[in-house]
Amino acid sequence: MEKILITWVEDMQQQEIPISLMLIQEKALSLFQDLKRTNGDSANNYTFTASHTWFEKFKGRSKLHNIKIMGEAASADTEGAKIYQVSNSLSIYQIFNVDETGLYWKKMPDRSYISQQEKSLPGFVSKDRLTFLLGGNASGDCKISNHL
């Protein structure tokens, strides 16, 4: 069961899907029940609880470690911004600042377990969010918003 579970963890890692302690425990119980049904009467004497103690031992055997998931990589073009430096001839009505922000409607874990060979899990963009573009000019008389 643990060999299948490790394969599943690595598959989730390849798909850049973060996995929590609770998710691993649920998957372990599900795999155990599936294997128990598959093996029939010979497996009826076995019991399993995906306790915290089991998980700590499993984590050690499989060399999993917990990491903080980093967000999206910064995408600002600092070199391009140097070309368009603000001159003194612009008024406060002509200077705008805009930014995007996301509203997630599904809670995703901010930590994940990964195999020892991996050092990090790349940031990912969940498709379960609305993206808003918000902005305004320096004078405050023009405000813009849009959802993408």
N, CA and C of each residue as an Amber inpcrd file, in Angstrom:
protein
   444
   0.8320000  -1.1850000   0.0000000   0.0000000   0.0000000   0.0000000
   0.8780000   1.2510000   0.0000000   1.9500000   1.2320000   0.7970000
   2.8050000   2.4120000   0.8690000   3.5540000   2.6590000  -0.4400000
   3.9130000   1.6170000  -1.1540000   4.5720000   1.7980000  -2.4490000
   3.6360000   2.5060000  -3.4260000   2.3760000   2.1100000  -3.4250000
   1.3810000   2.7620000  -4.2940000   1.1850000   4.2100000  -3.8440000
   1.1600000   4.4230000  -2.5370000   0.9780000   5.7690000  -1.9890000
   2.1370000   6.6810000  -2.3870000   3.3560000   6.1770000  -2.3340000
   4.5170000   6.9750000  -2.7430000   4.4140000   7.3350000  -4.2260000
   3.9870000   6.3760000  -5.0450000   3.8000000   6.6470000  -6.4780000
   2.7580000   7.7410000  -6.6750000   1.6850000   7.6900000  -5.9100000
   0.6360000   8.7070000  -5.9950000   1.1790000  10.0760000  -5.5890000
   1.9590000  10.1410000  -4.5040000   2.5520000  11.4030000  -4.0560000
   3.4240000  11.9820000  -5.1630000   4.2610000  11.1490000  -5.7810000
   5.1400000  11.6160000  -6.8580000   4.3310000  12.0780000  -8.0690000
   3.2190000  11.3990000  -8.3540000   2.3550000  11.8060000  -9.4580000
   1.7280000  13.1750000  -9.1770000   1.2690000  13.3950000  -7.9530000
   0.7060000  14.7010000  -7.5830000   1.7700000  15.7890000  -7.7070000
   2.9850000  15.4410000  -7.3210000   4.0980000  16.3820000  -7.4200000
   4.3750000  16.7460000  -8.8710000   4.3500000  15.7650000  -9.7720000
   4.5770000  16.0240000 -11.1920000   3.4880000  16.9240000 -11.7720000
   2.2620000  16.7790000 -11.2670000   1.1500000  17.6080000 -11.7360000
   1.0880000  18.9540000 -11.0160000   2.0490000  19.1850000 -10.1100000
   2.1260000  20.4180000  -9.3280000   0.8800000  20.6470000  -8.4910000
   0.3420000  19.5470000  -7.9480000  -0.8200000  19.6110000  -7.0650000
  -0.3190000  19.4640000  -5.6350000  -0.5090000  20.4680000  -4.7880000
  -0.0420000  20.3640000  -3.4030000  -0.8620000  19.3400000  -2.6240000
  -0.1870000  18.6150000  -1.7450000  -0.8790000  17.6050000  -0.9400000
  -0.5910000  17.8350000   0.5380000  -1.6250000  17.7350000   1.3310000
  -1.5210000  17.9720000   2.7660000  -1.4570000  16.6440000   3.5070000
  -1.1810000  16.7300000   4.7950000  -1.1720000  15.5600000   5.6660000
  -2.5130000  14.8260000   5.5910000  -3.5990000  15.5880000   5.6950000
  -4.9300000  14.9870000   5.6820000  -5.2140000  14.2740000   4.3530000
  -4.7890000  14.8590000   3.2590000  -5.0140000  14.2500000   1.9510000
  -4.2350000  12.9380000   1.8190000  -3.0020000  12.9170000   2.3180000
  -2.2060000  11.6840000   2.2860000  -2.8560000  10.6120000   3.1500000
  -3.3460000  10.9940000   4.3240000  -4.0080000  10.0310000   5.2050000
  -5.2710000   9.4600000   4.5540000  -6.0690000  10.3220000   3.9210000
  -7.2820000   9.8480000   3.2460000  -6.9450000   8.9060000   2.0950000
  -5.9190000   9.2390000   1.3230000  -5.5080000   8.3910000   0.2100000
  -4.9860000   7.0560000   0.7190000  -4.2280000   7.0660000   1.8140000
  -3.7100000   5.8280000   2.3940000  -4.8570000   4.9120000   2.8280000
  -5.8650000   5.4720000   3.4980000  -7.0310000   4.6720000   3.9140000
  -7.7740000   4.1180000   2.7060000  -7.9460000   4.9440000   1.6860000
  -8.6300000   4.5100000   0.4760000  -7.8720000   3.3690000  -0.2120000
  -6.5580000   3.5190000  -0.3390000  -5.7490000   2.4560000  -0.9520000
  -5.8000000   1.1770000  -0.1380000  -5.7400000   1.3100000   1.1930000
  -5.8130000   0.1290000   2.0500000  -7.1390000  -0.6070000   1.8520000
  -8.2440000   0.1470000   1.8330000  -9.5540000  -0.4810000   1.6350000
  -9.6520000  -1.1540000   0.2670000  -9.1210000  -0.4870000  -0.7780000
  -9.1300000  -1.0730000  -2.1240000  -8.3290000  -2.3630000  -2.1770000
  -7.1520000  -2.3520000  -1.5660000  -6.3110000  -3.5520000  -1.5580000
  -6.9550000  -4.6650000  -0.7330000  -7.6140000  -4.3010000   0.3310000
  -8.2940000  -5.2830000   1.1820000  -9.4380000  -5.9490000   0.4050000
 -10.2010000  -5.1540000  -0.3580000 -11.2750000  -5.7290000  -1.1730000
 -10.7140000  -6.6230000  -2.2740000  -9.6040000  -6.1960000  -2.8710000
  -8.9850000  -6.9540000  -3.9620000  -8.4730000  -8.3070000  -3.4820000
  -7.8970000  -8.3420000  -2.2750000  -7.3010000  -9.5750000  -1.7560000
  -8.3030000 -10.4850000  -1.0600000  -9.5070000 -10.0330000  -0.8510000
 -10.5790000 -10.8780000  -0.3220000 -10.3260000 -11.3690000   1.0910000
 -10.6420000 -12.6590000   1.3410000 -10.5920000 -13.2390000   2.6830000
  -9.2000000 -13.2050000   3.3060000  -8.1660000 -13.3000000   2.5030000
  -6.8110000 -13.3280000   3.0610000  -6.4220000 -12.0070000   3.7220000
  -7.1240000 -10.9360000   3.4160000  -6.7940000  -9.6200000   3.9720000
  -7.7100000  -9.2070000   5.1130000  -8.6970000 -10.0210000   5.4620000
  -9.6680000  -9.6300000   6.4900000  -9.0580000  -9.4610000   7.8680000
  -7.9350000 -10.0830000   8.1490000  -7.3150000  -9.9840000   9.4750000
  -6.5170000  -8.6960000   9.6620000  -6.3360000  -7.9270000   8.6040000
  -5.5190000  -6.7160000   8.6850000  -6.3790000  -5.4910000   8.9590000
  -5.8530000  -4.6320000   9.8080000  -6.4910000  -3.3380000  10.0620000
  -5.4480000  -2.2450000   9.8680000  -5.9300000  -1.0570000   9.6120000
  -5.0260000   0.0620000   9.3720000  -5.7260000   1.3480000   9.7510000
  -5.0140000   2.1910000  10.4710000  -5.4830000   3.5530000  10.7310000
  -4.3610000   4.4910000  10.3290000  -4.6860000   5.4690000   9.5730000
  -3.6920000   6.4290000   9.0860000  -3.4880000   7.4980000  10.1490000
  -2.9130000   7.1000000  11.2600000  -2.7110000   8.0000000  12.3910000
  -1.5170000   8.9140000  12.1530000  -1.3670000   9.8850000  13.0290000
  -0.2100000  10.7810000  12.9300000   1.0830000  10.0050000  13.1680000
   1.0460000   9.0180000  14.0710000   2.2220000   8.1860000  14.3240000
   2.6030000   7.4080000  13.0710000   1.6090000   6.7910000  12.4110000
   1.8890000   6.0730000  11.1600000   2.4880000   7.0450000  10.1410000
   1.8980000   8.2280000  10.0390000   2.3700000   9.1730000   9.0310000
   3.8160000   9.5850000   9.2850000   4.1710000   9.8640000  10.5230000
   5.5550000  10.2600000  10.8370000   6.5280000   9.1500000  10.4490000
   6.1670000   7.8990000  10.7140000   7.0320000   6.7720000  10.3350000
   7.0690000   6.6090000   8.8120000   5.9120000   6.7590000   8.1570000
   5.8430000   6.6750000   6.6960000   6.6890000   7.7760000   6.0630000
   6.5940000   8.9690000   6.6040000   7.3540000  10.1050000   6.0980000
   8.8550000   9.8120000   6.1790000   9.2890000   9.2030000   7.2660000
  10.6980000   8.8400000   7.4080000  11.1150000   7.7440000   6.4390000
  10.2780000   6.7110000   6.2940000  10.5990000   5.5950000   5.3840000
  10.6450000   6.0540000   3.9350000   9.7380000   6.9400000   3.5630000
   9.6480000   7.3630000   2.1610000  10.4430000   8.6390000   1.8890000
  11.0690000   9.1740000   2.9410000  11.9090000  10.3750000   2.8070000
  11.1380000  11.5700000   2.2440000   9.9140000  11.7660000   2.7300000
   9.1260000  12.9430000   2.3590000   9.4950000  14.0940000   3.2760000
   9.3910000  15.2940000   2.7650000   9.5520000  16.4630000   3.6190000
   8.5330000  17.5200000   3.2190000   8.2520000  18.3930000   4.1710000
   7.2120000  19.3920000   3.9980000   7.8570000  20.7200000   3.6330000
   7.3120000  21.3770000   2.6180000   7.8400000  22.6650000   2.1790000
   6.7230000  23.6830000   2.0570000   7.1060000  24.9320000   2.1300000
   6.1760000  26.0340000   1.8830000   6.1030000  26.2530000   0.3820000
   4.9140000  26.3250000  -0.1620000   4.7260000  26.5220000  -1.5920000
   4.8620000  28.0030000  -1.9010000   5.6800000  28.2980000  -2.8780000
   5.8740000  29.6770000  -3.2930000   4.8400000  30.0200000  -4.3520000
   4.4640000  31.2830000  -4.4150000   3.4700000  31.7340000  -5.3940000
   4.0490000  31.8350000  -6.7810000   3.3200000  32.5010000  -7.6220000
   3.7640000  32.6880000  -8.9990000   5.0730000  33.4610000  -9.0280000
   5.8670000  33.1900000 -10.0180000   7.1130000  33.9360000 -10.1910000
   6.7790000  35.3700000 -10.5820000   7.5900000  36.2910000 -10.1240000
   7.3700000  37.6970000 -10.4690000   7.4730000  37.8780000 -11.9750000
   6.5970000  38.7070000 -12.5270000   6.5700000  38.8580000 -13.9780000
   6.8330000  40.2920000 -14.4300000   7.2690000  41.1650000 -13.5260000
   7.5140000  42.5570000 -13.9060000   8.7250000  42.6460000 -14.8240000
   8.6050000  43.4640000 -15.8530000   9.6890000  43.6770000 -16.8020000
  10.4490000  44.9290000 -16.3780000  11.4230000  44.7500000 -15.4870000
  12.1440000  45.9040000 -14.9580000  13.0090000  46.5700000 -16.0160000
  13.5490000  45.7910000 -16.9330000  14.3660000  46.3840000 -17.9990000
  13.5010000  47.2470000 -18.9150000  12.3150000  46.7540000 -19.2500000
  11.4040000  47.5250000 -20.0960000  10.9120000  48.7840000 -19.4070000
  10.7490000  48.7370000 -18.0800000  10.2750000  49.8970000 -17.3340000
  11.2900000  51.0230000 -17.3370000  12.5760000  50.6840000 -17.4180000
  13.6160000  51.7210000 -17.4290000  13.5040000  52.6150000 -18.6710000
  13.0040000  52.0390000 -19.7640000  12.8530000  52.8000000 -21.0090000
  11.8180000  53.9020000 -20.8480000  10.7560000  53.6090000 -20.0780000
   9.6360000  54.5340000 -19.9440000   9.6180000  55.2120000 -18.5790000
  10.7170000  55.7760000 -18.1670000  10.7530000  56.4800000 -16.8920000
   9.8790000  57.7210000 -16.9780000   9.2090000  57.9950000 -15.8630000
   8.2830000  59.1240000 -15.8180000   9.0630000  60.4310000 -15.9290000
   8.6060000  61.2810000 -16.8140000   9.2510000  62.5990000 -16.9620000
   8.4910000  63.6180000 -16.1320000   9.0890000  64.7750000 -15.9390000
   8.4640000  65.8330000 -15.1490000   7.2790000  66.4760000 -15.8560000
   7.0710000  66.1950000 -17.1330000   6.0040000  66.8400000 -17.8830000
   4.6460000  66.1720000 -17.6870000   4.5750000  65.0520000 -16.9770000
   3.2910000  64.3780000 -16.7650000   2.5670000  64.9720000 -15.5660000
   1.2590000  65.1070000 -15.6940000   0.4640000  65.6050000 -14.5740000
  -0.0480000  64.4160000 -13.7540000  -0.5930000  64.7150000 -12.5900000
  -1.1220000  63.6470000 -11.7320000  -2.3470000  62.9700000 -12.3480000
  -2.9220000  63.5860000 -13.3640000  -4.0680000  62.9910000 -14.0600000
  -3.6170000  61.9460000 -15.0900000  -2.3300000  61.9980000 -15.4470000
  -1.8010000  61.1060000 -16.4710000  -1.0080000  59.9320000 -15.9060000
  -0.7760000  59.9100000 -14.6110000   0.0060000  58.8370000 -13.9870000
  -0.9580000  57.8190000 -13.3810000  -0.9090000  56.5900000 -13.9030000
  -1.7910000  55.5260000 -13.4480000  -0.9900000  54.4030000 -12.8020000
  -1.6240000  53.7120000 -11.8900000  -1.0560000  52.5140000 -11.2900000
  -2.1430000  51.4420000 -11.3370000  -1.8100000  50.2900000 -11.8880000
  -2.7640000  49.1850000 -11.9460000  -2.0880000  47.9180000 -11.4430000
  -2.8950000  47.0190000 -10.9380000  -2.3840000  45.7270000 -10.4820000
  -3.5080000  44.7170000 -10.5680000  -3.1120000  43.4700000 -10.6630000
  -4.1090000  42.4080000 -10.6810000  -4.0740000  41.6740000  -9.3480000
  -5.1960000  41.1390000  -8.9800000  -5.2940000  40.3360000  -7.7700000
  -6.2770000  39.2040000  -8.0340000  -6.1330000  38.1330000  -7.2960000
  -6.9990000  36.9770000  -7.5000000  -7.8940000  36.7340000  -6.3030000
  -9.1000000  36.2950000  -6.5820000 -10.0360000  35.8840000  -5.5430000
 -10.2330000  34.3830000  -5.7110000  -9.6650000  33.6090000  -4.7880000
  -9.7750000  32.1510000  -4.8540000 -11.0810000  31.7140000  -4.2230000
 -11.8160000  30.8750000  -4.9270000 -13.0690000  30.3980000  -4.3610000
 -12.9530000  28.9600000  -3.8880000 -11.7610000  28.3920000  -3.9620000
 -11.4690000  27.0880000  -3.3620000 -10.1820000  27.2290000  -2.5740000
 -10.1840000  26.7620000  -1.3530000  -8.9920000  26.8530000  -0.5060000
  -7.9880000  25.7940000  -0.9310000  -6.7810000  26.2450000  -1.2770000
  -5.6960000  25.3430000  -1.6350000  -4.6770000  25.3680000  -0.5020000
  -4.0660000  24.2310000  -0.1980000  -3.0610000  24.2370000   0.8760000
  -1.8530000  25.0770000   0.4960000  -1.2130000  25.6600000   1.5180000
  -0.0280000  26.4670000   1.2460000   1.2650000  25.7080000   1.5300000
   1.1410000  24.4370000   1.8810000   2.2900000  23.5670000   2.1050000
   2.0260000  22.2460000   1.3930000   3.0890000  21.5130000   1.1000000
   2.9380000  20.2320000   0.4290000   4.0800000  19.3160000   0.8160000
   3.8460000  18.0210000   0.7520000   4.8870000  17.0360000   0.9690000
   5.4480000  16.6260000  -0.3800000   6.7760000  16.5650000  -0.4730000
   7.4280000  16.1650000  -1.7140000   8.5330000  15.1760000  -1.3810000
   9.0010000  14.4490000  -2.4010000  10.0420000  13.4530000  -2.1890000
  11.3690000  14.1290000  -1.8840000  12.2820000  13.3520000  -1.3030000
  13.5650000  13.9010000  -0.8720000  14.3920000  14.4180000  -2.0400000
  14.2530000  13.8030000  -3.2240000  15.0430000  14.2130000  -4.3770000
  14.6980000  15.6310000  -4.8180000  13.4750000  16.0670000  -4.5750000
  13.0320000  17.3940000  -4.9910000  13.3360000  18.3930000  -3.8910000
  13.7610000  19.5640000  -4.2840000  14.0690000  20.6270000  -3.3190000
  12.9360000  21.6280000  -3.1980000  12.1230000  21.7450000  -4.2440000
  11.0310000  22.7200000  -4.2070000   9.9110000  22.2550000  -5.1170000
   8.7730000  22.8530000  -4.9200000   7.6140000  22.6310000  -5.7720000
   7.3320000  23.9610000  -6.4420000   7.3680000  24.0070000  -7.7770000
   7.1660000  25.3000000  -8.4340000   5.8110000  25.8840000  -8.0820000
   5.7350000  27.2040000  -8.1320000   4.4550000  27.8620000  -7.9100000
   3.4600000  27.4230000  -8.9680000   2.2180000  27.4970000  -8.6640000
   1.1940000  27.0870000  -9.6030000   0.0770000  28.0990000  -9.5920000
  -0.6830000  28.0990000 -10.6410000  -1.8280000  28.9840000 -10.7290000
  -3.0770000  28.1160000 -10.6970000  -3.8590000  28.2800000  -9.6540000
  -5.1050000  27.5400000  -9.5560000  -6.1120000  28.1220000 -10.5440000
  -6.8750000  27.2760000 -11.1840000  -7.8970000  27.7520000 -12.1180000
  -9.1990000  28.0870000 -11.3960000  -9.1970000  27.9010000 -10.0750000
 -10.3940000  28.1360000  -9.2820000 -10.3630000  29.5260000  -8.6600000
 -10.1900000  30.5460000  -9.5070000 -10.1470000  31.9000000  -8.9990000
 -10.6580000  32.8770000 -10.0480000 -11.0440000  34.0390000  -9.5660000
 -11.3730000  35.1680000 -10.4260000 -10.2000000  36.1370000 -10.3460000
  -9.8340000  36.7220000 -11.4500000  -8.7520000  37.6950000 -11.4650000
  -9.3320000  39.0730000 -11.7290000  -8.9450000  40.0290000 -10.8970000
  -9.4170000  41.3960000 -11.0200000  -8.2430000  42.3060000 -11.3680000
  -8.4940000  43.2570000 -12.2480000  -7.5290000  44.2950000 -12.5770000
  -8.0600000  45.5880000 -11.9720000  -7.2920000  46.1770000 -11.0700000
  -7.7100000  47.3800000 -10.3710000  -6.6850000  48.4800000 -10.6120000
  -7.1350000  49.7060000 -10.7020000  -6.1880000  50.7890000 -10.9160000
  -6.8190000  52.1450000 -10.7540000  -5.9730000  53.1230000 -10.8350000
  -6.4290000  54.5060000 -10.7480000  -5.2770000  55.4470000 -11.0300000
  -5.6360000  56.7220000 -11.2280000  -4.5730000  57.6910000 -11.4880000
  -4.1470000  58.3530000 -10.1850000  -3.0470000  59.1030000 -10.2520000
  -2.4580000  59.7020000  -9.0590000  -3.3810000  60.7320000  -8.4130000
  -4.2290000  61.3780000  -9.2030000  -5.1270000  62.3820000  -8.6270000
  -6.3070000  61.7330000  -7.9100000  -6.6100000  60.4760000  -8.2490000
  -7.7150000  59.7710000  -7.6050000  -9.0590000  60.0010000  -8.2380000
  -9.1180000  60.7790000  -9.3320000 -10.4240000  61.0580000  -9.9550000
 -10.8060000  60.0240000 -11.0190000  -9.9110000  59.0950000 -11.3450000
 -10.2150000  58.0590000 -12.3330000  -9.8260000  56.7020000 -11.7590000
 -10.8410000  55.9050000 -11.5050000 -10.5930000  54.5720000 -10.9520000
 -11.1300000  53.5570000 -11.9380000 -10.3630000  52.4830000 -12.1390000
 -10.7800000  51.4420000 -13.0840000 -10.7580000  50.0890000 -12.4040000
 -11.6750000  49.2430000 -12.8320000 -11.6800000  47.8610000 -12.3600000
 -12.2780000  46.9940000 -13.4700000 -11.7900000  45.7840000 -13.5320000
 -12.2640000  44.8390000 -14.5240000 -11.9730000  43.4420000 -14.0120000
 -12.8300000  42.4920000 -14.2850000 -12.5240000  41.1020000 -13.9280000
 -12.2220000  40.3350000 -15.1920000 -11.2620000  39.4480000 -15.0820000
 -10.7990000  38.6620000 -16.2300000 -11.2480000  37.2350000 -16.0930000
